[in-house]
Amino acid sequence: AQRVTQPEKLLSVFKGAPVELKCNYSYSGSPELFWYVQYSRQRLQLLLRHISRESIKGFTADLNKGETSFHLKKPFAQEEDSAMYYCALSSYGGATNKLIFGTGTLLAVQP
Amino acid sequence: KAGVTQTPRYLIKTRGQQVTLSCSPISGHRSVSWYQQTPGQGLQFLFEYFSETQRNKGNFPGRFSGRQFSNSRSEMNVSTLELGDSALYLCASSLGEGSYQPQHFGDGTRLSIL
């Protein structure tokens, strides 16, 4: 079965602390993994995708096929990082844009 | 460029009625996907259209249907509404060519069933 699991509903950290948002997936084919973010009163938007291997707003995520994980990390959290984060997967190379989302993690960065 | 536009923003219906939601994608985007977002189930894929053809379908009953027009605008229809259909319905558009293309989401239509 295709599934994305985000075990934490809420993650609360202090400004300057490291952040790790967990994501595990189950997929039989070759997945492409993404992190989407929704800031307060804004639209859901793409944060990063594993195939790009880039850092956005200081966030990075590495695809670990052995552990079927795609955790999102940032060394020093900022208050403006407070948002809802969704991990999602799609079929790599497939002729579809279908996304399977996790249930999301609310990141709250305290001053 | 204008973003993805969904209309209406809010809808209130009663059980048994039907509803049509509209989505205008970003200019030049040919793929439109629909998602249902609820507190209990999160974001769930409904269907995807590309060049007026349904390319993929999620696990929803036949009461949920959609279509895409030649200008890439899309509509989704829900018939015989049930209380459980209360949700935020999100539309996303992308270029749609080749392998996965980043999707751009609209603000959604919030549907409430009384």
mmCIF file of C-alpha atoms in Angstrom:
data_model
loop_
_atom_site.group_PDB
_atom_site.id
_atom_site.type_symbol
_atom_site.label_atom_id
_atom_site.label_comp_id
_atom_site.label_asym_id
_atom_site.label_seq_id
_atom_site.Cartn_x
_atom_site.Cartn_y
_atom_site.Cartn_z
ATOM 1 C CA ALA A 1 0.000 0.000 0.000
ATOM 2 C CA GLN A 2 1.126 3.532 -0.694
ATOM 3 C CA ARG A 3 1.321 5.498 2.519
ATOM 4 C CA VAL A 4 3.087 8.455 4.100
ATOM 5 C CA THR A 5 3.398 8.605 7.864
ATOM 6 C CA GLN A 6 4.174 11.696 9.911
ATOM 7 C CA PRO A 7 4.183 10.520 13.515
ATOM 8 C CA GLU A 8 4.091 13.943 15.174
ATOM 9 C CA LYS A 9 0.982 16.134 15.023
ATOM 10 C CA LEU A 10 2.748 18.950 16.826
ATOM 11 C CA LEU A 11 6.411 19.807 17.267
ATOM 12 C CA SER A 12 7.261 22.713 19.534
ATOM 13 C CA VAL A 13 10.832 24.050 19.686
ATOM 14 C CA PHE A 14 12.560 27.218 20.819
ATOM 15 C CA LYS A 15 14.075 29.684 18.395
ATOM 16 C CA GLY A 16 17.616 28.632 17.526
ATOM 17 C CA ALA A 17 17.041 24.976 18.341
ATOM 18 C CA PRO A 18 17.446 22.243 15.708
ATOM 19 C CA VAL A 19 14.339 20.924 14.010
ATOM 20 C CA GLU A 20 13.613 17.486 12.609
ATOM 21 C CA LEU A 21 10.200 16.686 11.170
ATOM 22 C CA LYS A 22 9.827 12.970 10.627
ATOM 23 C CA CYS A 23 8.402 11.308 7.534
ATOM 24 C CA ASN A 24 8.282 7.621 6.648
ATOM 25 C CA TYR A 25 6.773 6.152 3.537
ATOM 26 C CA SER A 26 5.590 2.896 2.063
ATOM 27 C CA TYR A 27 5.670 2.570 -1.717
ATOM 28 C CA SER A 28 6.245 -0.365 -4.015
ATOM 29 C CA GLY A 29 7.771 1.509 -6.939
ATOM 30 C CA SER A 30 10.263 4.354 -7.249
ATOM 31 C CA PRO A 31 8.919 7.242 -5.191
ATOM 32 C CA GLU A 32 9.554 10.906 -5.493
ATOM 33 C CA LEU A 33 9.330 12.647 -2.127
ATOM 34 C CA PHE A 34 8.325 16.208 -1.312
ATOM 35 C CA TRP A 35 7.788 18.537 1.582
ATOM 36 C CA TYR A 36 4.919 21.016 1.310
ATOM 37 C CA VAL A 37 4.366 23.862 3.760
ATOM 38 C CA GLN A 38 1.355 25.953 4.667
ATOM 39 C CA TYR A 39 2.004 29.175 6.555
ATOM 40 C CA SER A 40 -0.848 30.866 8.410
ATOM 41 C CA ARG A 41 -3.443 32.244 5.981
ATOM 42 C CA GLN A 42 -1.405 31.179 2.956
ATOM 43 C CA ARG A 43 -1.754 28.495 0.340
ATOM 44 C CA LEU A 44 -0.144 25.131 0.437
ATOM 45 C CA GLN A 45 3.200 25.446 -1.352
ATOM 46 C CA LEU A 46 6.111 23.252 -2.306
ATOM 47 C CA LEU A 47 9.091 23.592 0.043
ATOM 48 C CA LEU A 48 11.472 21.068 -1.478
ATOM 49 C CA ARG A 49 11.694 17.804 -3.416
ATOM 50 C CA HIS A 50 14.258 15.081 -2.940
ATOM 51 C CA ILE A 51 15.301 14.954 -6.569
ATOM 52 C CA SER A 52 16.497 18.575 -6.418
ATOM 53 C CA ARG A 53 18.793 17.908 -3.466
ATOM 54 C CA GLU A 54 18.697 21.601 -2.557
ATOM 55 C CA SER A 55 18.292 23.596 0.636
ATOM 56 C CA ILE A 56 15.317 25.926 0.862
ATOM 57 C CA LYS A 57 15.027 28.456 3.712
ATOM 58 C CA GLY A 58 17.721 26.460 5.497
ATOM 59 C CA PHE A 59 15.747 23.214 5.340
ATOM 60 C CA THR A 60 17.160 20.009 3.915
ATOM 61 C CA ALA A 61 15.781 16.521 3.514
ATOM 62 C CA ASP A 62 17.566 13.334 2.513
ATOM 63 C CA LEU A 63 15.825 10.336 1.059
ATOM 64 C CA ASN A 64 16.875 7.188 2.909
ATOM 65 C CA LYS A 65 15.596 4.256 0.888
ATOM 66 C CA GLY A 66 16.843 1.709 3.415
ATOM 67 C CA GLU A 67 14.812 3.243 6.221
ATOM 68 C CA THR A 68 12.103 4.521 3.812
ATOM 69 C CA SER A 69 12.370 7.940 5.407
ATOM 70 C CA PHE A 70 12.505 11.536 4.225
ATOM 71 C CA HIS A 71 12.962 13.615 7.369
ATOM 72 C CA LEU A 72 13.027 17.407 7.138
ATOM 73 C CA LYS A 73 15.802 19.138 9.055
ATOM 74 C CA LYS A 74 16.939 22.613 9.919
ATOM 75 C CA PRO A 75 19.855 23.348 12.245
ATOM 76 C CA PHE A 76 18.481 26.564 13.768
ATOM 77 C CA ALA A 77 14.736 27.193 13.865
ATOM 78 C CA GLN A 78 13.305 30.663 13.274
ATOM 79 C CA GLU A 79 9.936 31.984 14.412
ATOM 80 C CA GLU A 80 8.901 32.437 10.780
ATOM 81 C CA ASP A 81 9.283 28.672 10.278
ATOM 82 C CA SER A 82 6.102 28.138 12.294
ATOM 83 C CA ALA A 83 3.699 26.444 9.892
ATOM 84 C CA MET A 84 2.031 23.180 8.935
ATOM 85 C CA TYR A 85 4.381 20.804 7.127
ATOM 86 C CA TYR A 86 3.229 17.954 4.927
ATOM 87 C CA CYS A 87 5.348 15.166 3.545
ATOM 88 C CA ALA A 88 4.107 13.764 0.231
ATOM 89 C CA LEU A 89 5.077 11.231 -2.372
ATOM 90 C CA SER A 90 4.453 10.713 -6.050
ATOM 91 C CA SER A 91 5.433 8.132 -8.587
ATOM 92 C CA TYR A 92 8.896 8.900 -9.972
ATOM 93 C CA GLY A 93 8.853 9.054 -13.735
ATOM 94 C CA GLY A 94 5.179 8.238 -13.892
ATOM 95 C CA ALA A 95 2.743 10.123 -16.076
ATOM 96 C CA THR A 96 0.806 11.454 -13.126
ATOM 97 C CA ASN A 97 0.903 14.287 -10.652
ATOM 98 C CA LYS A 98 -1.003 12.381 -7.983
ATOM 99 C CA LEU A 99 0.333 13.148 -4.519
ATOM 100 C CA ILE A 100 -0.108 11.025 -1.431
ATOM 101 C CA PHE A 101 0.119 13.218 1.659
ATOM 102 C CA GLY A 102 0.958 12.521 5.254
ATOM 103 C CA THR A 103 -1.301 13.934 7.962
ATOM 104 C CA GLY A 104 1.001 16.855 8.585
ATOM 105 C CA THR A 105 3.050 18.201 11.482
ATOM 106 C CA LEU A 106 2.429 21.595 13.004
ATOM 107 C CA LEU A 107 5.755 23.223 13.811
ATOM 108 C CA ALA A 108 5.586 25.895 16.507
ATOM 109 C CA VAL A 109 8.772 27.867 17.084
ATOM 110 C CA GLN A 110 8.710 29.667 20.431
ATOM 111 C CA PRO A 111 10.632 32.932 20.939
ATOM 112 C CA LYS B 1 0.956 35.353 -13.340
ATOM 113 C CA ALA B 2 -2.338 34.881 -11.574
ATOM 114 C CA GLY B 3 -2.428 31.889 -9.256
ATOM 115 C CA VAL B 4 -4.899 29.037 -9.161
ATOM 116 C CA THR B 5 -8.393 30.401 -8.616
ATOM 117 C CA GLN B 6 -11.160 28.408 -6.981
ATOM 118 C CA THR B 7 -14.783 29.458 -6.794
ATOM 119 C CA PRO B 8 -16.765 29.769 -4.714
ATOM 120 C CA ARG B 9 -14.695 30.128 -1.534
ATOM 121 C CA TYR B 10 -17.512 28.928 0.711
ATOM 122 C CA LEU B 11 -20.609 26.830 0.167
ATOM 123 C CA ILE B 12 -23.352 25.622 2.449
ATOM 124 C CA LYS B 13 -25.558 22.805 1.240
ATOM 125 C CA THR B 14 -27.961 20.288 2.743
ATOM 126 C CA ARG B 15 -27.888 16.521 2.546
ATOM 127 C CA GLY B 16 -29.061 15.098 -0.756
ATOM 128 C CA GLN B 17 -28.223 18.170 -2.797
ATOM 129 C CA GLN B 18 -25.496 18.348 -5.404
ATOM 130 C CA VAL B 19 -22.696 20.861 -5.802
ATOM 131 C CA THR B 20 -20.264 22.013 -8.493
ATOM 132 C CA LEU B 21 -16.898 23.530 -7.673
ATOM 133 C CA SER B 22 -14.731 25.375 -10.170
ATOM 134 C CA CYS B 23 -10.980 25.695 -10.623
ATOM 135 C CA SER B 24 -9.071 27.951 -13.007
ATOM 136 C CA PRO B 25 -5.439 26.857 -13.313
ATOM 137 C CA ILE B 26 -2.410 29.023 -13.864
ATOM 138 C CA SER B 27 -2.179 30.117 -17.484
ATOM 139 C CA GLY B 28 -0.327 27.473 -19.513
ATOM 140 C CA HIS B 29 -0.901 24.691 -17.006
ATOM 141 C CA ARG B 30 -2.678 21.681 -18.477
ATOM 142 C CA SER B 31 -2.898 19.393 -15.459
ATOM 143 C CA VAL B 32 -5.457 19.940 -12.725
ATOM 144 C CA SER B 33 -5.738 17.796 -9.606
ATOM 145 C CA TRP B 34 -8.343 17.847 -6.866
ATOM 146 C CA TYR B 35 -7.882 16.985 -3.187
ATOM 147 C CA GLN B 36 -10.226 16.714 -0.237
ATOM 148 C CA GLN B 37 -8.927 17.944 3.114
ATOM 149 C CA THR B 38 -10.636 16.980 6.373
ATOM 150 C CA PRO B 39 -9.414 17.016 9.988
ATOM 151 C CA GLY B 40 -9.810 13.262 10.260
ATOM 152 C CA GLN B 41 -8.411 12.045 6.927
ATOM 153 C CA GLY B 42 -6.058 14.874 5.990
ATOM 154 C CA LEU B 43 -5.374 15.546 2.320
ATOM 155 C CA GLN B 44 -6.735 12.880 -0.003
ATOM 156 C CA PHE B 45 -6.380 12.726 -3.769
ATOM 157 C CA LEU B 46 -9.660 12.833 -5.687
ATOM 158 C CA PHE B 47 -8.678 12.906 -9.362
ATOM 159 C CA GLU B 48 -6.367 14.427 -11.924
ATOM 160 C CA TYR B 49 -7.128 15.767 -15.378
ATOM 161 C CA PHE B 50 -4.725 16.433 -18.206
ATOM 162 C CA SER B 51 -5.768 17.744 -21.612
ATOM 163 C CA GLU B 52 -9.461 17.093 -20.850
ATOM 164 C CA THR B 53 -8.832 13.448 -19.905
ATOM 165 C CA GLN B 54 -8.961 11.934 -16.441
ATOM 166 C CA ARG B 55 -5.446 10.642 -15.878
ATOM 167 C CA ASN B 56 -5.829 9.262 -12.370
ATOM 168 C CA LYS B 57 -8.560 8.711 -9.821
ATOM 169 C CA GLY B 58 -8.536 8.339 -6.068
ATOM 170 C CA ASN B 59 -10.569 6.044 -3.893
ATOM 171 C CA PHE B 60 -13.821 7.991 -3.697
ATOM 172 C CA PRO B 61 -17.366 6.896 -4.525
ATOM 173 C CA GLY B 62 -18.913 7.584 -7.905
ATOM 174 C CA ARG B 63 -20.819 10.526 -6.434
ATOM 175 C CA PHE B 64 -17.598 12.473 -6.940
ATOM 176 C CA SER B 65 -16.920 13.359 -10.548
ATOM 177 C CA GLY B 66 -15.027 15.928 -12.506
ATOM 178 C CA ARG B 67 -14.215 17.238 -15.900
ATOM 179 C CA GLN B 68 -11.775 19.517 -17.640
ATOM 180 C CA PHE B 69 -12.489 21.915 -20.451
ATOM 181 C CA SER B 70 -10.403 22.805 -23.485
ATOM 182 C CA ASN B 71 -9.092 25.916 -21.707
ATOM 183 C CA SER B 72 -7.852 23.639 -18.855
ATOM 184 C CA ARG B 73 -10.421 24.955 -16.392
ATOM 185 C CA SER B 74 -11.844 22.156 -14.297
ATOM 186 C CA GLU B 75 -14.997 21.465 -12.351
ATOM 187 C CA MET B 76 -15.784 18.828 -9.812
ATOM 188 C CA ASN B 77 -19.275 17.704 -8.928
ATOM 189 C CA VAL B 78 -20.555 15.934 -5.869
ATOM 190 C CA SER B 79 -24.047 14.502 -6.034
ATOM 191 C CA THR B 80 -26.333 13.330 -3.237
ATOM 192 C CA LEU B 81 -24.324 15.154 -0.613
ATOM 193 C CA GLU B 82 -23.644 13.502 2.723
ATOM 194 C CA LEU B 83 -22.594 15.058 6.031
ATOM 195 C CA GLY B 84 -19.171 13.453 5.617
ATOM 196 C CA ASP B 85 -18.558 15.438 2.445
ATOM 197 C CA SER B 86 -17.992 18.552 4.541
ATOM 198 C CA ALA B 87 -14.397 19.467 3.782
ATOM 199 C CA LEU B 88 -11.994 21.885 2.173
ATOM 200 C CA TYR B 89 -11.623 21.006 -1.496
ATOM 201 C CA LEU B 90 -8.290 22.007 -2.982
ATOM 202 C CA CYS B 91 -7.362 22.307 -6.610
ATOM 203 C CA ALA B 92 -3.789 22.223 -7.873
ATOM 204 C CA SER B 93 -2.408 22.881 -11.320
ATOM 205 C CA SER B 94 0.872 22.074 -13.019
ATOM 206 C CA LEU B 95 2.380 22.069 -16.469
ATOM 207 C CA GLY B 96 1.637 18.361 -16.606
ATOM 208 C CA GLU B 97 4.189 17.410 -19.237
ATOM 209 C CA GLY B 98 6.423 14.401 -18.638
ATOM 210 C CA SER B 99 7.232 13.256 -15.132
ATOM 211 C CA TYR B 100 6.114 14.950 -11.961
ATOM 212 C CA GLN B 101 5.771 18.707 -12.163
ATOM 213 C CA PRO B 102 5.489 20.921 -9.075
ATOM 214 C CA GLN B 103 1.892 21.663 -8.254
ATOM 215 C CA HIS B 104 0.453 25.052 -7.389
ATOM 216 C CA PHE B 105 -2.500 25.028 -5.035
ATOM 217 C CA GLY B 106 -5.497 27.296 -4.801
ATOM 218 C CA ASP B 107 -7.092 28.603 -1.602
ATOM 219 C CA GLY B 108 -9.771 25.946 -1.736
ATOM 220 C CA THR B 109 -13.539 25.824 -1.481
ATOM 221 C CA ARG B 110 -14.902 25.120 1.972
ATOM 222 C CA LEU B 111 -18.045 23.013 1.682
ATOM 223 C CA SER B 112 -20.323 22.616 4.675
ATOM 224 C CA ILE B 113 -23.192 20.138 4.651
ATOM 225 C CA LEU B 114 -26.090 20.713 7.029
#
